[in-house]
CSV table of C-alpha atoms in Angstrom, one decimal:
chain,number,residue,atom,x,y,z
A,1,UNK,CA,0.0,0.0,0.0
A,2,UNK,CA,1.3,3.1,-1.0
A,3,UNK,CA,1.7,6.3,1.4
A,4,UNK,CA,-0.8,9.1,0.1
A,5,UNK,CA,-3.7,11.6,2.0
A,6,UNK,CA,-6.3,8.9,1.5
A,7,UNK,CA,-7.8,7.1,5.0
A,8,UNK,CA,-6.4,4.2,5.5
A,9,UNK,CA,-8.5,1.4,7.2
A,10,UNK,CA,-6.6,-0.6,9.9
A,11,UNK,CA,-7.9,-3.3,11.2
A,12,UNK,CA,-6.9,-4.8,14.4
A,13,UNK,CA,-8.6,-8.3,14.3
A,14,UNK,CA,-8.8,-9.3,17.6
A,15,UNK,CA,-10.9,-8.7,21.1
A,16,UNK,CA,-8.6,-8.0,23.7
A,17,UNK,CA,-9.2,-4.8,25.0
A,18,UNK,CA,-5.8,-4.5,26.0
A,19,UNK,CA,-4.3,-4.5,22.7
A,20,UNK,CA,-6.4,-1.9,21.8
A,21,UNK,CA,-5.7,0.5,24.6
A,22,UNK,CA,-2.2,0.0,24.0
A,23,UNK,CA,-2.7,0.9,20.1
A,24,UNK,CA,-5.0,3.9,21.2
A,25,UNK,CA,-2.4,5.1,24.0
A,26,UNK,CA,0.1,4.9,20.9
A,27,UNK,CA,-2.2,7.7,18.9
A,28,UNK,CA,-3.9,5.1,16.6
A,29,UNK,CA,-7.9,3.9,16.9
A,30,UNK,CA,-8.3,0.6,14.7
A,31,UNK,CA,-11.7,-0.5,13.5
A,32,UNK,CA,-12.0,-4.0,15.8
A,33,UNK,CA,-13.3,-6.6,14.0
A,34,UNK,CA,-12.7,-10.2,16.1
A,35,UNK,CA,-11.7,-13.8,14.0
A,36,UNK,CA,-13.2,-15.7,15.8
A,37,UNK,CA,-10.8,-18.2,15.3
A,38,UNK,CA,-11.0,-21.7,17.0
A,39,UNK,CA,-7.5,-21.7,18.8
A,40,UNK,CA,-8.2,-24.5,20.7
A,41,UNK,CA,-8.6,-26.5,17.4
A,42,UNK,CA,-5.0,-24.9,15.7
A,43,UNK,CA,-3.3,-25.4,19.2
A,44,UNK,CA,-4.5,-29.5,19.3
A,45,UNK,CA,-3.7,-29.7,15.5
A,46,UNK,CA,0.1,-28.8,16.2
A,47,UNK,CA,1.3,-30.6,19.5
A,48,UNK,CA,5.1,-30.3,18.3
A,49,UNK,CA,5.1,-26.9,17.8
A,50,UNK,CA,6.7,-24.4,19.9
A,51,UNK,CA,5.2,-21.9,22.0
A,52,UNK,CA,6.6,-19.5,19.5
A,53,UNK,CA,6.1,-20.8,16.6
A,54,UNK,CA,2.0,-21.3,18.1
A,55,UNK,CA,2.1,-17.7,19.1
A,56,UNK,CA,2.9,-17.0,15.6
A,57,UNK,CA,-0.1,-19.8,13.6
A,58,UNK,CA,-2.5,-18.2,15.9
A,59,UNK,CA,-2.0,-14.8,14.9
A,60,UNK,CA,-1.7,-15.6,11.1
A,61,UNK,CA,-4.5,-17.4,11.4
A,62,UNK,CA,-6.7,-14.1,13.0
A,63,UNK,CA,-5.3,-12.1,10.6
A,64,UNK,CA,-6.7,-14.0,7.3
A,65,UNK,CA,-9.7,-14.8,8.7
A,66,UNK,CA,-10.4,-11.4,9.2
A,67,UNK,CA,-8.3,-10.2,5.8
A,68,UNK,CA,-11.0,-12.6,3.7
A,69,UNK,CA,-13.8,-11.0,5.3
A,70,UNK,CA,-12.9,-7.4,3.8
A,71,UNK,CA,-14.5,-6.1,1.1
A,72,UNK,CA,-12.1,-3.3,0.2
A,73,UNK,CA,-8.2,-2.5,0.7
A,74,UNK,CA,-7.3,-2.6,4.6
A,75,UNK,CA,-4.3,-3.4,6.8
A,76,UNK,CA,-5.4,-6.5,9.0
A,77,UNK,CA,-3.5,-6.7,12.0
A,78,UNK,CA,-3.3,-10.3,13.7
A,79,UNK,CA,-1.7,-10.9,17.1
A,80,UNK,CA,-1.7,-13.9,19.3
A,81,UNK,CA,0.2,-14.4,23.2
A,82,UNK,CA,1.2,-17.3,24.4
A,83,UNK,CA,3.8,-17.5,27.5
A,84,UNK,CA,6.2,-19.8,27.8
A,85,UNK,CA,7.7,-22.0,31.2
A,86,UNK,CA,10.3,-24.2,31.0
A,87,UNK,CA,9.5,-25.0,27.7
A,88,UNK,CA,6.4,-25.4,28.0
A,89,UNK,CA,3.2,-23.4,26.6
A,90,UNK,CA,0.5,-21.6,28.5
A,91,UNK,CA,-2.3,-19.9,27.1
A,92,UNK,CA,-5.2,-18.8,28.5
A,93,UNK,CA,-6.3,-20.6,31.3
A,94,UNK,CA,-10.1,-19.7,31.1
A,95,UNK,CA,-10.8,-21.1,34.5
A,96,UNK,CA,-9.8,-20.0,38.1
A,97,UNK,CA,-8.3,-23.4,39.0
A,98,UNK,CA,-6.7,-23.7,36.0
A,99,UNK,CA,-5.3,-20.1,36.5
A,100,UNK,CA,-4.4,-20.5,40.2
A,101,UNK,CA,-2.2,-23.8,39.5
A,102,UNK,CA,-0.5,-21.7,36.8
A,103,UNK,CA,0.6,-19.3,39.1
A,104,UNK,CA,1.7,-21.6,41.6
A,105,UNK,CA,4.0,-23.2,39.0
A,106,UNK,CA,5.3,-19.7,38.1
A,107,UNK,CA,5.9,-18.3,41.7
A,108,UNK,CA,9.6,-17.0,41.2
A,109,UNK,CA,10.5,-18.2,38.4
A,110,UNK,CA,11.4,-16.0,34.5
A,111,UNK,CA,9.2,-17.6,31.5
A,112,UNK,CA,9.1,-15.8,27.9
A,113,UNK,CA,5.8,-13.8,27.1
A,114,UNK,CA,5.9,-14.6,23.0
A,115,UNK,CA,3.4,-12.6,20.7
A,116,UNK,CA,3.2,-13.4,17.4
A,117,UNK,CA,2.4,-10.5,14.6
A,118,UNK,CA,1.0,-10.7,11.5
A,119,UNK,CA,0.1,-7.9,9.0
A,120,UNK,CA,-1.9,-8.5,6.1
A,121,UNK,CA,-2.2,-5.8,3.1
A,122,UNK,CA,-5.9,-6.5,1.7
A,123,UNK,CA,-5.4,-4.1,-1.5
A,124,UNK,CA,-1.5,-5.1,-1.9
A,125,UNK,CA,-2.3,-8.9,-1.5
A,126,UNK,CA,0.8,-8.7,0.6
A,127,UNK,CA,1.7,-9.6,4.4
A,128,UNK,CA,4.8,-9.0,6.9
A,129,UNK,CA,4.9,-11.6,10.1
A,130,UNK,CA,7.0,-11.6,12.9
A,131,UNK,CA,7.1,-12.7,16.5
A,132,UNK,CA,8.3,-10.8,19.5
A,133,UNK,CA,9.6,-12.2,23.1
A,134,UNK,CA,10.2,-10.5,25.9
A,135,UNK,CA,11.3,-12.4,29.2
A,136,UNK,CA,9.2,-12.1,32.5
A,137,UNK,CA,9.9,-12.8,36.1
A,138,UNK,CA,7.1,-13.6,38.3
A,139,UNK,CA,6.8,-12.6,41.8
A,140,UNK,CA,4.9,-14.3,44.4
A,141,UNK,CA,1.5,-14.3,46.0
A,142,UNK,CA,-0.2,-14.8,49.8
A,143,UNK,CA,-3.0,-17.2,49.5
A,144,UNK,CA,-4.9,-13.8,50.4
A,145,UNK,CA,-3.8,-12.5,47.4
A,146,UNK,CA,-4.4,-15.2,45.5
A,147,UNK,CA,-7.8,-15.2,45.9
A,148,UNK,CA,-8.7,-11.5,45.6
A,149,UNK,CA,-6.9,-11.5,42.3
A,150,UNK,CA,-8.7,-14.6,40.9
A,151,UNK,CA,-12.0,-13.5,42.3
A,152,UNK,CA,-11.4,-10.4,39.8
A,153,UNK,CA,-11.7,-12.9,36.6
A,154,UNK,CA,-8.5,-10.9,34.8
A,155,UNK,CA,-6.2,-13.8,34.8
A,156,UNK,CA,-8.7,-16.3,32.9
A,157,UNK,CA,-8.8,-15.4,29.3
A,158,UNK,CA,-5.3,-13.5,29.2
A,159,UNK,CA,-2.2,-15.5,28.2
A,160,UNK,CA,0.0,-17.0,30.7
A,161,UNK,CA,-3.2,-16.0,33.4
A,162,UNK,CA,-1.1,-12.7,34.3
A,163,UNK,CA,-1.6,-8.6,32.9
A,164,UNK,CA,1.5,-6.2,33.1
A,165,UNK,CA,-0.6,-3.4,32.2
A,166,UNK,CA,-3.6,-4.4,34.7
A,167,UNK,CA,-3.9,-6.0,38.4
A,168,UNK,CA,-1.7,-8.2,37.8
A,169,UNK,CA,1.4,-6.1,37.1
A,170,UNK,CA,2.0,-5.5,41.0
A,171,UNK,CA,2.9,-9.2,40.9
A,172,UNK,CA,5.4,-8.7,38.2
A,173,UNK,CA,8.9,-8.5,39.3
A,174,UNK,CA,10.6,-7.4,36.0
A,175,UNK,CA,11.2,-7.9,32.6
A,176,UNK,CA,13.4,-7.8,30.3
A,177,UNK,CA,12.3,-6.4,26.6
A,178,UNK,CA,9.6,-4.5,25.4
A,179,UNK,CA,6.6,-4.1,27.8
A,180,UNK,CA,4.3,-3.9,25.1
A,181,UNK,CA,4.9,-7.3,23.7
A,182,UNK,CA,3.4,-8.5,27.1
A,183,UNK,CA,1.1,-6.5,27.0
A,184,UNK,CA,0.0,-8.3,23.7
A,185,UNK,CA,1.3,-6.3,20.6
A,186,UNK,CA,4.7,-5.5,20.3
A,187,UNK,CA,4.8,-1.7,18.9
A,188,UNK,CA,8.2,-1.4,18.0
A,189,UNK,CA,7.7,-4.6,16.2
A,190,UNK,CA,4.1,-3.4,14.5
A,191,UNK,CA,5.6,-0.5,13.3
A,192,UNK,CA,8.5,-2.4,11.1
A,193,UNK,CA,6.1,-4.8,9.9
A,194,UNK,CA,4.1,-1.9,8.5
A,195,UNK,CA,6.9,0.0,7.2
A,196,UNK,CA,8.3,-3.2,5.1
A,197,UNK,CA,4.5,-3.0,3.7
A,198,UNK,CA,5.2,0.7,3.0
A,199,UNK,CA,2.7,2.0,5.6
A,200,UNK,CA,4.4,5.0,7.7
A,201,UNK,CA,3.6,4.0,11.2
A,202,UNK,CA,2.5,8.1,11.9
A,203,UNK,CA,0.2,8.1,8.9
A,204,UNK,CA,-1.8,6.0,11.4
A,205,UNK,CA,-2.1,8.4,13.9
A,206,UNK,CA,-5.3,9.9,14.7
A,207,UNK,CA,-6.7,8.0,12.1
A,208,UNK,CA,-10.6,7.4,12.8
A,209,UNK,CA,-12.4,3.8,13.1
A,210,UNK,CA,-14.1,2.7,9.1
């Protein structure tokens, strides 16, 4: 897609309404339109993969969905989170049991938050992909704690069962990367993917939902 004046219609296809604030914090308001994309069926469809290389199906997999659905040229952006423990991956845990044994299993320890981008060109018929990691290192929790936080439902459908940019991030003891990649969309790496599609990142800004 070429730079000019016209609008252009960016499309962020997913429902987490932190990528979103993130995008809108960064001056840029996408039109939201959500995959609905069956992640349990991708994720059981490639045991072997890594949590990586998962982050990264899942998010090319949001974007065309989405991308087929247009009816006119628009920048589809797919993203997809999946944090990683000692080797293993850990999605969202949807349930508070599932969520609180999580968290026991990451007291103290540093996994890898990985969030996989994909950016599809509708009117170019042309995409850029890449995934971003960034390293986390958990804190701890009193049972107290525990409870309150889980009672607040923000762990279960969040990857990993843990925010940075929410309640959770008081649990947080550092990380090492870029924040918004835990967060769920990596801006610095949004913003290269973009510019090898020949999209200015600033032409963005301001720009209203389609």
């Amino acid at each position: 897609m070429s730079e000019s004046a016209d609008p252009i219609r960016f499309v962020l296809a997913s429902r987490s309404p932190a990528r979103l604030a993130t995008l809108r914090a960064a001056g840029v308001e996408p039109e939201v339109i959500v995959s609905d994309v069956d992640e349990e069926a991708i994720e059981a469809a490639l045991p072997d993969a890594t949590p990586a290389e998962l982050a990264q199906v899942l998010a090319r997999a949001k974007a065309e969905a989405v991308a087929k659905a247009m009816s006119g040229p628009a920048i589809v952006v797919g993203c997809d989170s999946v944090f990683e423990l000692d080797g293993r991956p850990y999605g969202k845990p949807g349930t508070a049991d599932v969520a609180r044994e999580r968290w026991q299993q990451m007291f103290g320890k540093t996994g890898v938050l990985h969030t996989g981008h994909c950016v599809i060109d509708t009117g170019a018929n042309q995409r850029a992909e890449a995934t971003a990691s960034t390293q986390v290192s958990m804190g701890t929790m009193t049972p107290e704690e525990m409870d309150d936080y889980l009672a607040t439902e923000e762990p279960l459908e969040v990857a990993g069962g843990f925010t940075l940019d929410g309640l959770g991030g008081a649990f947080i003891e550092s990380i090492q990367g870029d924040p918004s990649t835990v967060v769920g969309i990596s801006l610095p790496t949004l913003r290269r993917l973009l510019a090898d599609l020949g999209v200015r990142w600033t032409a963005l800004w301001n720009t209203e939902p389609a």
